[in-house]
PDB file of C-alpha atoms in Angstrom:
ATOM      1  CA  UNK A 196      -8.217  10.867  -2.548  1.00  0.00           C
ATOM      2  CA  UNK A 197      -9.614  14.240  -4.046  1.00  0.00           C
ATOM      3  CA  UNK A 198      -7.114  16.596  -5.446  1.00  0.00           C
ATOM      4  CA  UNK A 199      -7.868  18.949  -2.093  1.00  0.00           C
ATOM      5  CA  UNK A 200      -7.783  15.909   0.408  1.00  0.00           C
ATOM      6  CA  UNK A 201      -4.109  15.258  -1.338  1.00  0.00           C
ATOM      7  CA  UNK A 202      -2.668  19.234  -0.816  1.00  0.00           C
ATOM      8  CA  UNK A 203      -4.092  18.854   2.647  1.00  0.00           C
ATOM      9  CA  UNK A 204      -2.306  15.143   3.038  1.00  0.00           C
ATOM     10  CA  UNK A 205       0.694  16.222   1.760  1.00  0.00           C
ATOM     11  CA  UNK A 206       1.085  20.069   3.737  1.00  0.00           C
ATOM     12  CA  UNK A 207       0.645  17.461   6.618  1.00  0.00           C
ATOM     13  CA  UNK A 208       3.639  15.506   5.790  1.00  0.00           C
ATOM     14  CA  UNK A 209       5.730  19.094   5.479  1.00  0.00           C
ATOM     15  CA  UNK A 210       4.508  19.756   9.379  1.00  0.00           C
ATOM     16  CA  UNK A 211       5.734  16.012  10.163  1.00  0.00           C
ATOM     17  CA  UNK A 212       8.976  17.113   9.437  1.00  0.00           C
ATOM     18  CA  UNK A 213       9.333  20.422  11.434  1.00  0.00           C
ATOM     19  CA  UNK A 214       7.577  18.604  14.562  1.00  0.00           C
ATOM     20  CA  UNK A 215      10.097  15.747  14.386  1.00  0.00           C
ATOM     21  CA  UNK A 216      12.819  18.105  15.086  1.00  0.00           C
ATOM     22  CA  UNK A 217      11.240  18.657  18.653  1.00  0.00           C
ATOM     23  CA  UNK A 218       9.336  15.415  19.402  1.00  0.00           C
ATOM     24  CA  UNK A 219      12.316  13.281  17.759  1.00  0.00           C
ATOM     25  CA  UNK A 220       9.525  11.406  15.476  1.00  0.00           C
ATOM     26  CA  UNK A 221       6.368  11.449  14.669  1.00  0.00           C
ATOM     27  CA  UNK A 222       3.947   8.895  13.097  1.00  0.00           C
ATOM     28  CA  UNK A 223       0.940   8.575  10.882  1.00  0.00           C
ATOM     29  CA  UNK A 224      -2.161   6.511  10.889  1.00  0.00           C
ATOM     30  CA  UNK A 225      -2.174   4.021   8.629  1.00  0.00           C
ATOM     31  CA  UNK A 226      -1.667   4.938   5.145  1.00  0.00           C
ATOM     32  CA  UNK A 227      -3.424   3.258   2.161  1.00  0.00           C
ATOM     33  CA  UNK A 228      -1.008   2.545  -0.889  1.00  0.00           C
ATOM     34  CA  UNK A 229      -2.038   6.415  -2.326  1.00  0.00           C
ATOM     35  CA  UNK A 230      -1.208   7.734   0.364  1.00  0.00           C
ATOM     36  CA  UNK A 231       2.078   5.988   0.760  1.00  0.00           C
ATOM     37  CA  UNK A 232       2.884   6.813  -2.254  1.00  0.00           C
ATOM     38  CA  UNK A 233       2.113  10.527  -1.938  1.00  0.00           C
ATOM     39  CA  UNK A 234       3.866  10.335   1.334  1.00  0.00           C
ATOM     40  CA  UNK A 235       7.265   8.923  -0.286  1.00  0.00           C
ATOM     41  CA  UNK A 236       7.076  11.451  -3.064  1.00  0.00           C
ATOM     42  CA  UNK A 237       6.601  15.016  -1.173  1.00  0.00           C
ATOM     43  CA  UNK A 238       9.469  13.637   1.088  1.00  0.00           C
ATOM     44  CA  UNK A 239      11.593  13.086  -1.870  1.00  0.00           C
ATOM     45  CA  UNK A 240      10.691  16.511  -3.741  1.00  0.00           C
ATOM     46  CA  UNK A 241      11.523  18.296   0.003  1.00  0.00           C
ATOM     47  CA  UNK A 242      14.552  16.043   0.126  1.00  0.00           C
ATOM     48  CA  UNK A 243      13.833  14.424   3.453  1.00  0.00           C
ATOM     49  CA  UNK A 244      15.817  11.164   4.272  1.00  0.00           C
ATOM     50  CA  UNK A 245      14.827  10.423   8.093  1.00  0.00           C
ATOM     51  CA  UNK A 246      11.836   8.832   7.463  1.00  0.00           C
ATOM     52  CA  UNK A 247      10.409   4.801   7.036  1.00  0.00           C
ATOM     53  CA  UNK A 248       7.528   2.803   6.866  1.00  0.00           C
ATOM     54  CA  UNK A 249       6.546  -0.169   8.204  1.00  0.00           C
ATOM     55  CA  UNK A 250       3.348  -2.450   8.677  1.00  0.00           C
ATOM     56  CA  UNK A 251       3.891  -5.565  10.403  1.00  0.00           C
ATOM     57  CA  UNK A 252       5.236  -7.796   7.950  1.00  0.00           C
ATOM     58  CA  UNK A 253       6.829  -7.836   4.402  1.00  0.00           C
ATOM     59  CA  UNK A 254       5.098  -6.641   1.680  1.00  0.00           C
ATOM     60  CA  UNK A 255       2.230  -5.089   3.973  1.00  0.00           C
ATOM     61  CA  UNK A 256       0.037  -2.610   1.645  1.00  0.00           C
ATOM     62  CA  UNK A 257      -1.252  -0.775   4.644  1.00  0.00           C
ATOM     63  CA  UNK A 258       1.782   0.764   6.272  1.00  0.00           C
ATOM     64  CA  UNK A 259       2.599   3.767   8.963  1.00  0.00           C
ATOM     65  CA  UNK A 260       4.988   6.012   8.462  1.00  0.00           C
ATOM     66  CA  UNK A 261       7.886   7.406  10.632  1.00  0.00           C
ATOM     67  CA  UNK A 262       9.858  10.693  10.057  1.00  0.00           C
ATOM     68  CA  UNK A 263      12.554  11.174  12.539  1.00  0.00           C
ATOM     69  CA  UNK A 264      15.487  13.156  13.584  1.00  0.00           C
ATOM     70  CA  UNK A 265      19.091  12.126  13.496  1.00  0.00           C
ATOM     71  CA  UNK A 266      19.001  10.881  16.874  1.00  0.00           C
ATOM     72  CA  UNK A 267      15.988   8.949  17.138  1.00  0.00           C
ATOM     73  CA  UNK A 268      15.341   6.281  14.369  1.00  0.00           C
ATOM     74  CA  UNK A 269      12.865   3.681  15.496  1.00  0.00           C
ATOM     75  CA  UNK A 270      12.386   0.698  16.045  1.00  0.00           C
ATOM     76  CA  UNK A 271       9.724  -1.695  14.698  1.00  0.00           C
ATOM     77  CA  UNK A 272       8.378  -1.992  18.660  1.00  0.00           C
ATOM     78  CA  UNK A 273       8.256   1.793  18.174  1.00  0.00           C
ATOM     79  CA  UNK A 274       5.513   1.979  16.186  1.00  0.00           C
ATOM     80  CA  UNK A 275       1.855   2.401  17.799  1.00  0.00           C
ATOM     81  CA  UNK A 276       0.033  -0.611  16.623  1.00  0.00           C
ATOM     82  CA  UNK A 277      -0.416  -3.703  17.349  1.00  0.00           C
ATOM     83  CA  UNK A 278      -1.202  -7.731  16.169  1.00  0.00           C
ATOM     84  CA  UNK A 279      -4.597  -8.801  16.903  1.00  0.00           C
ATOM     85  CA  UNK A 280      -5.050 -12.495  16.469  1.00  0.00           C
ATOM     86  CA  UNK A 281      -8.105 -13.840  16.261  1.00  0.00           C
ATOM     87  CA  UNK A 282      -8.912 -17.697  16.112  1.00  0.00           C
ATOM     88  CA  UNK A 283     -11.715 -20.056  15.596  1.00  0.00           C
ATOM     89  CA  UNK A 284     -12.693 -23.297  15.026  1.00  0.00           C
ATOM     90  CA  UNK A 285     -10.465 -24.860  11.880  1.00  0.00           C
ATOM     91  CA  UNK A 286     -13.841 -26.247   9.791  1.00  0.00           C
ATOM     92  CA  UNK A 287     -15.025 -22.372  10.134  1.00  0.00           C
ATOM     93  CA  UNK A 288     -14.337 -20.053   7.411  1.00  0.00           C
ATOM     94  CA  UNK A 289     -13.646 -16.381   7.495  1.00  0.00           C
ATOM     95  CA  UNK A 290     -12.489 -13.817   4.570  1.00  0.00           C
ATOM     96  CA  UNK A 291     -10.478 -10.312   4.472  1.00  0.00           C
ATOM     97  CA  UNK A 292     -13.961  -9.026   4.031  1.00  0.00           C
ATOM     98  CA  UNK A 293     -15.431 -10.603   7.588  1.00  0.00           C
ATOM     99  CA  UNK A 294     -12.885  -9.124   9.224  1.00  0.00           C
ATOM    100  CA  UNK A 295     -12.833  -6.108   8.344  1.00  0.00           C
ATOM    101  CA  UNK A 296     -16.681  -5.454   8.455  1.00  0.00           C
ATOM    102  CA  UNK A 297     -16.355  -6.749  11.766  1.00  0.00           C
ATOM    103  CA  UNK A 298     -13.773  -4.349  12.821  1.00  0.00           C
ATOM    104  CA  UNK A 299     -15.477  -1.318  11.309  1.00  0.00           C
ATOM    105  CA  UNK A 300     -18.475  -2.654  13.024  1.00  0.00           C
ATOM    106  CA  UNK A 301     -16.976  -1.544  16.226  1.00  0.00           C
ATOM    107  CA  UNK A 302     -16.828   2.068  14.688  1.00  0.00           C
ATOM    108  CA  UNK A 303     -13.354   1.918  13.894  1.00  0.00           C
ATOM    109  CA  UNK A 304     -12.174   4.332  11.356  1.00  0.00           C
ATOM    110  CA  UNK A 305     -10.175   2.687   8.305  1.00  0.00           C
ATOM    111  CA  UNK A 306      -7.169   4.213   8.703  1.00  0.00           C
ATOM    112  CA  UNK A 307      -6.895   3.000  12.112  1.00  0.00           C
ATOM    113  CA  UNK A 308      -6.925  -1.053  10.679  1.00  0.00           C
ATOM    114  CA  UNK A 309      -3.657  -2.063   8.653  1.00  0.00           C
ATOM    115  CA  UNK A 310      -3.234  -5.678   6.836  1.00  0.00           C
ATOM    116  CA  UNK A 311      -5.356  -8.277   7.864  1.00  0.00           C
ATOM    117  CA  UNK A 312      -3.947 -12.160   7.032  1.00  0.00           C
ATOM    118  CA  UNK A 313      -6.077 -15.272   6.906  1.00  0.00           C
ATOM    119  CA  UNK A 314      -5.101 -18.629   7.854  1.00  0.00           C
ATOM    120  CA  UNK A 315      -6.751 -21.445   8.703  1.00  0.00           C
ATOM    121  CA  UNK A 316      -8.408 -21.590  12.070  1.00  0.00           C
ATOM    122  CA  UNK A 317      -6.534 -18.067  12.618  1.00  0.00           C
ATOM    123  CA  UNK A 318      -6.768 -14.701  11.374  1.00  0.00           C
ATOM    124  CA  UNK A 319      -4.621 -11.351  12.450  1.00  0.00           C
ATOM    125  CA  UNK A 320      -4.929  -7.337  11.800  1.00  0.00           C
ATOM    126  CA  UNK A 321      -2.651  -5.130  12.373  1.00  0.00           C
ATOM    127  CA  UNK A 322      -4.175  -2.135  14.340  1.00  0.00           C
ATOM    128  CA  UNK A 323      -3.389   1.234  16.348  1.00  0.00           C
ATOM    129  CA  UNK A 324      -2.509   0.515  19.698  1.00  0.00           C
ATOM    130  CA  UNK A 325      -5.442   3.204  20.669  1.00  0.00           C
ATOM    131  CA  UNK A 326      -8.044   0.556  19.818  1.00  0.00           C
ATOM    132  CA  UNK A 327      -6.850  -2.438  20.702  1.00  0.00           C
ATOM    133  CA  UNK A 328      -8.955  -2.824  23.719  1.00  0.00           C
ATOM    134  CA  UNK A 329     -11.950  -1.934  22.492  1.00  0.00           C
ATOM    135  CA  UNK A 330     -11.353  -5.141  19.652  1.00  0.00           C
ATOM    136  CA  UNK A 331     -10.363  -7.018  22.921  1.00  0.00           C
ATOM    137  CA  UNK A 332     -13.744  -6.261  24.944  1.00  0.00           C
ATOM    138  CA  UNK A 333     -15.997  -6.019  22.125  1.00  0.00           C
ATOM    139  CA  UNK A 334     -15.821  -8.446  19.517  1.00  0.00           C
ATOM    140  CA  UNK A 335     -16.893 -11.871  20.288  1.00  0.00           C
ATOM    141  CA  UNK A 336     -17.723 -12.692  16.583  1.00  0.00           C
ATOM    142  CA  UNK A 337     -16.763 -12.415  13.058  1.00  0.00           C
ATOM    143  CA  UNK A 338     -20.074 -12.845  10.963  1.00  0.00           C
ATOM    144  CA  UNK A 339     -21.350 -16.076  12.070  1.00  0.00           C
ATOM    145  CA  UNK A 340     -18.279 -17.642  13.600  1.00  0.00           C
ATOM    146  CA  UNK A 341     -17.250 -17.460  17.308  1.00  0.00           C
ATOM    147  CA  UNK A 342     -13.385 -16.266  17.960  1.00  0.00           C
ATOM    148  CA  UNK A 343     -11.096 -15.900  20.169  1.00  0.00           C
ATOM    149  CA  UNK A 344      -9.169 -12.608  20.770  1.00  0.00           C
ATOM    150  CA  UNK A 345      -5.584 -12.167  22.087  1.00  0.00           C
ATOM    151  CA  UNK A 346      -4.120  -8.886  21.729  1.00  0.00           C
ATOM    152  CA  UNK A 347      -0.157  -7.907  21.523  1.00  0.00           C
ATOM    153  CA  UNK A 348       0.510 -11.015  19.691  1.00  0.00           C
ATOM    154  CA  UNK A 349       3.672 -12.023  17.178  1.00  0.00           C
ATOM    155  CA  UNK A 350       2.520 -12.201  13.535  1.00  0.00           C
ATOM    156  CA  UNK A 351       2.296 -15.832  12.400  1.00  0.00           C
ATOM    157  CA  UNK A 352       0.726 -15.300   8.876  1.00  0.00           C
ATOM    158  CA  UNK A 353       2.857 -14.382   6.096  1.00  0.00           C
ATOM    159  CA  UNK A 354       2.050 -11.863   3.536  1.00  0.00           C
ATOM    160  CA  UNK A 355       3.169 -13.583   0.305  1.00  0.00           C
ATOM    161  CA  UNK A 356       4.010 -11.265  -2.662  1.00  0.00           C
ATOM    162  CA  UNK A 357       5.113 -13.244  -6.104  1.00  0.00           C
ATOM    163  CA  UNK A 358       5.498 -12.076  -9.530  1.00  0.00           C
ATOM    164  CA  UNK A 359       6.010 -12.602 -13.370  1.00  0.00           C
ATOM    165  CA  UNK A 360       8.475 -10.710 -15.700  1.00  0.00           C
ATOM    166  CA  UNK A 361       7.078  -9.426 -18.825  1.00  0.00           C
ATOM    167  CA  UNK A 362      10.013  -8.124 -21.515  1.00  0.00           C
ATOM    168  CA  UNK A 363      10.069  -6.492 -24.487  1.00  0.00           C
ATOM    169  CA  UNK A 364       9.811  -3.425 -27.090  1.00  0.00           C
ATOM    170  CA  UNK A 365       7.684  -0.294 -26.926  1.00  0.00           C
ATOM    171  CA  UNK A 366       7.363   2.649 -29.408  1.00  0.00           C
ATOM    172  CA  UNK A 367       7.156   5.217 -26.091  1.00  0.00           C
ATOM    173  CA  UNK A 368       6.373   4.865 -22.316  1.00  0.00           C
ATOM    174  CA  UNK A 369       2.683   6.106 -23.018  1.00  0.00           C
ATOM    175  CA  UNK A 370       0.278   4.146 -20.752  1.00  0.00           C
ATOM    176  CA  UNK A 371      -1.330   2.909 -24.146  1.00  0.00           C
ATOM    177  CA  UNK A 372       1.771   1.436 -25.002  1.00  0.00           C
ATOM    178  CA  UNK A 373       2.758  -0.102 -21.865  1.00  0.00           C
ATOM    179  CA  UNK A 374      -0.470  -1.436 -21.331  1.00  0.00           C
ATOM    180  CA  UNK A 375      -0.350  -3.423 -24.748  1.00  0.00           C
ATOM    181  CA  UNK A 376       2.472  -5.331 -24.018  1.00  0.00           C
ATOM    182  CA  UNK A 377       1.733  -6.081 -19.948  1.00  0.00           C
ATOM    183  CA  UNK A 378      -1.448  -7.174 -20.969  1.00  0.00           C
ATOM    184  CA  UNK A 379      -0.843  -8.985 -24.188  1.00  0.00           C
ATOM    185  CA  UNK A 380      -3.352  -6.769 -26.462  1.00  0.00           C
ATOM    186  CA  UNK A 381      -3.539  -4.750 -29.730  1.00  0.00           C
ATOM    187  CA  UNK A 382      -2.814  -0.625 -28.713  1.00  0.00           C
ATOM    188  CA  UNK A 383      -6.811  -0.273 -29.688  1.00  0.00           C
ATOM    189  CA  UNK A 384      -7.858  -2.460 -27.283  1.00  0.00           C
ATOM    190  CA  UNK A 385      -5.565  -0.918 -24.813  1.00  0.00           C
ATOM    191  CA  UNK A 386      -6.981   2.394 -25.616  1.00  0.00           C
ATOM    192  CA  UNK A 387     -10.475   0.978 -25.034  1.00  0.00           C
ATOM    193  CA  UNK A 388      -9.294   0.027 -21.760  1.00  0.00           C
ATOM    194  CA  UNK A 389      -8.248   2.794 -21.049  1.00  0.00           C
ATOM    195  CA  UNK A 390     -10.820   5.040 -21.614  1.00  0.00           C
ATOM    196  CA  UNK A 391     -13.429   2.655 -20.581  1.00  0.00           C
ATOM    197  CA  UNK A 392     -12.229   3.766 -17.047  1.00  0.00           C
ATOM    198  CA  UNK A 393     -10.217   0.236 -15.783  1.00  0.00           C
ATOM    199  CA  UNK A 394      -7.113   1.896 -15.023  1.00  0.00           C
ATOM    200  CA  UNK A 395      -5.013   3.221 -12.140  1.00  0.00           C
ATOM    201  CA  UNK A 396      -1.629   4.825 -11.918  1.00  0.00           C
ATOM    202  CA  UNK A 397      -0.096   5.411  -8.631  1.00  0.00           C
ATOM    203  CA  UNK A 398      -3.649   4.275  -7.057  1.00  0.00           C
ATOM    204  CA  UNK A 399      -5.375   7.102  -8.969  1.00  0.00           C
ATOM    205  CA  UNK A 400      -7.416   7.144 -12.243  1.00  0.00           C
ATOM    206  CA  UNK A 401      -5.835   7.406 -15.214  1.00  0.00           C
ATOM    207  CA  UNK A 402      -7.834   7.651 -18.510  1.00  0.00           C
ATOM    208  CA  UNK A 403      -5.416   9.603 -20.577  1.00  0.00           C
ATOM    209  CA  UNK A 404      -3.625   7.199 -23.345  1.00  0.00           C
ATOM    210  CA  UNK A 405      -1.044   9.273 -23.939  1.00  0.00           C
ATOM    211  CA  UNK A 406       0.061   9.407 -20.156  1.00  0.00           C
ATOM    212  CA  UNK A 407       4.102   8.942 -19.871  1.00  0.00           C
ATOM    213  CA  UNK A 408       4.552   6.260 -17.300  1.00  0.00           C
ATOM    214  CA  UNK A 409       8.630   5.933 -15.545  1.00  0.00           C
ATOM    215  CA  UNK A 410      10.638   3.336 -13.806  1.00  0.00           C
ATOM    216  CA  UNK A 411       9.057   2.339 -11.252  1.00  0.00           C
ATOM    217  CA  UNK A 412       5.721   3.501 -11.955  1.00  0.00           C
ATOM    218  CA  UNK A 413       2.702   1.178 -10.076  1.00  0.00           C
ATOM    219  CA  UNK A 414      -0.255   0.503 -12.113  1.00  0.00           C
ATOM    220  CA  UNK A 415      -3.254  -1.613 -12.208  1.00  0.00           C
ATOM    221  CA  UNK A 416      -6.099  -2.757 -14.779  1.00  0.00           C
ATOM    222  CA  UNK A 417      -9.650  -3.966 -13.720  1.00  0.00           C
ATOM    223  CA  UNK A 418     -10.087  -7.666 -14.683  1.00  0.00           C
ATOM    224  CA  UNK A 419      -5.969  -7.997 -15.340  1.00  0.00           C
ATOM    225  CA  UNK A 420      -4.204  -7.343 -11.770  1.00  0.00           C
ATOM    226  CA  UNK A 421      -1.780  -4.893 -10.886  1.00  0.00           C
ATOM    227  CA  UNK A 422       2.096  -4.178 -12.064  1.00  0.00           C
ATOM    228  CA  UNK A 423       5.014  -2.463 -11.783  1.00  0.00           C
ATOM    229  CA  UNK A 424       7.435  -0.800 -14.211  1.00  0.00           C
ATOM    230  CA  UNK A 425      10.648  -2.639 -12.899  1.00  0.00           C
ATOM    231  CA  UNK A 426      13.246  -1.347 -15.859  1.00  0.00           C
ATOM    232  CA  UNK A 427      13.824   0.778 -18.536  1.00  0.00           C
ATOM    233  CA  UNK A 428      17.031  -0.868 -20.045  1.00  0.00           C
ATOM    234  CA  UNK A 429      17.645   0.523 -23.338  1.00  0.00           C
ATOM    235  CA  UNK A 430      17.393   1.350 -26.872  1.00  0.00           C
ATOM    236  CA  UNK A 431      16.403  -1.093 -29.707  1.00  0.00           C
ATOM    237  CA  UNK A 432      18.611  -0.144 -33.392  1.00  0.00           C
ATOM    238  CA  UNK A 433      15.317   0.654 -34.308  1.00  0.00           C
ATOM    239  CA  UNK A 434      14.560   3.282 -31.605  1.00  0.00           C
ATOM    240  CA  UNK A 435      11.921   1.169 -29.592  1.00  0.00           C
ATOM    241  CA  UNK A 436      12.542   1.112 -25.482  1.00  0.00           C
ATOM    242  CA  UNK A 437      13.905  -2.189 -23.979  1.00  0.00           C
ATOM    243  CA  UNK A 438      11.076  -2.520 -20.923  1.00  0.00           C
ATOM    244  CA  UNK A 439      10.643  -4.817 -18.486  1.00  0.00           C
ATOM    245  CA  UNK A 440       7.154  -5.247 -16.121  1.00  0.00           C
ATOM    246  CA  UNK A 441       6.122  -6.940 -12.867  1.00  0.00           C
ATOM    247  CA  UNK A 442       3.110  -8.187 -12.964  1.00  0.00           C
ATOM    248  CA  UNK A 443       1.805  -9.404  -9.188  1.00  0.00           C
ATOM    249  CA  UNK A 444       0.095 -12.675  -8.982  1.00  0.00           C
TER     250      UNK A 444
END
C-alpha cells in the first residue's frame, strides 16, 4: 500500500469504530497481512479493544476484521464469508496459483478471496458471502482440470504454521543487526541485502540498515523466508541484547 492508500485505510478503521456504536459491528473485506497489521496498530494507538479477526482457520494470512460494541461480539458464523470447496479427480493437480487465477477470472476483486488450501483431490477458499454464487454458477474449471463446486462447506484443510528458534547476541536492534544473526551472515552482507531491496518490515519495504526493529516485529528476506521477533530477554555483561527469532518454515 502507498503511503496515501494507508491514511485513507486507516481514517477508515477510525469510522469503523463510531459506526459500530449504532450498527453493533461492522466488518471489513478481507485484509492482506499489511493491512492487518495497520488495522491492529491504529486500533491500539486509538485504544480500541472491541475488535477481532478471523479467517477461517488458524494461522489464516488473509483475515476480516470485526469491531464491535459491548453488546454484540460475534461469532465466527457471524462473519460474511464463506468455504468454497472445490474437488477433482485425485491424479489431477492444482496450485494456490490455479485457484486463484481462476477466481479472479470471474472478475472477483482480491480482497473479496481469503486463504485458499490445497489438498489432494480437494481444494477450498475462503470468500465473501456476496460472491459465492457467482463461484457456484460460473466456474466449471480450474486451468485444465474439471471440479466440482459446493458452497457453505466446513473447512477440511488445515493451514499448518511451524517454526525454528534462532538465539543469541546483538550489538542493537538495527535491522542490519538482526538480519545477521536470523540469517546466519556477516553485518556486510546483511547490509547488501538490505539495500539490494530483499527486505520487508511489517509487509512494507525497508532498505534503511539502521532501522530499529521491536518485539514482535514481522519481517521477511527474498530468497531466506519470513520471521518474527519473538523476545527481547536481556542484557549480556558486555552490553549486547539477549534476542530470540522465529523463523517460519
Amino acid at each position: 500500500m502507498e503511503d496515501f492508500e494507508e491514511k485513507v485505510f486507516t481514517a477508515r478503521i477510525a469510522d469503523m469504530i463510531e459506526l459500530c456504536v449504532y450498527r453493533g459491528k461492522v466488518f471489513t473485506h478481507f485484509l492482506n497481512e499489511r493491512q492487518a497489521f495497520l488495522a491492529e496498530s491504529e486500533l491500539k494507538r486509538l485504544g480500541a479493544e472491541n475488535y477481532c479477526f478471523y479467517g477461517g482457520t488458524d494461522n489464516a494470512e488473509r483475515v476480516m476484521l470485526c469491531i464491535f460494541n459491548e453488546y454484540n461480539q460475534p461469532e465466527s458464523s457471524d462473519f460474511p464469508f464463506s468455504c468454497v470447496t472445490f474437488k477433482y479427480r485425485n491424479a489431477s493437480a492444482i496450485s494456490h496459483r490455479d485457484v486463484l487465477g481462476a477466481l479472479t477470472a470471474l472478475n472477483l476483486k482480491r480482497e473479496a478471496i481469503g486463504d485458499i488450501l490445497i489438498g489432494k483431490g480437494i481444494a477450498q477458499a475462503f470468500v465473501l458471502d456476496s460472491v459465492k454464487k457467482a463461484i457456484q454458477n460460473d466456474l466449471r474449471k480450474i486451468g485444465s482440470v474439471g471440479i466440482e463446486v459446493t458452497t457453505d462447506t466446513e473447512p477440511v484443510l488445515e493451514k499448518k504454521q511451524s517454526y525454528n528458534e534462532i538465539k543469541g547476541t546483538i550489538a542493537s536492534m538495527r535491522l542490519d543487526c538482526i538480519l545477521s544473526i536470523s540469517l546466519g551472515i556477516s553485518r556486510s552482507k546483511a547490509v547488501s541485502v538490505i539495500t539490494s531491496g530483499a527486505v520487508e518490515v511489517n509487509y512494507k519495504s525497508a532498505n534503511n540498515v539502521a532501522f530499529i526493529l521491536k518485539q514482535e516485529d514481522i519481517f521477511s528476506v527474498r530468497g531466506y523466508g519470513k520471521f518474527r521477533v519473538e523476545e527481547i530477554s536481556g542484557i549480556s555483561k558486555k552490553g549486547r541484547l539477549h534476542i530470540t527469532v522465529r523463523k517460519y518454515c
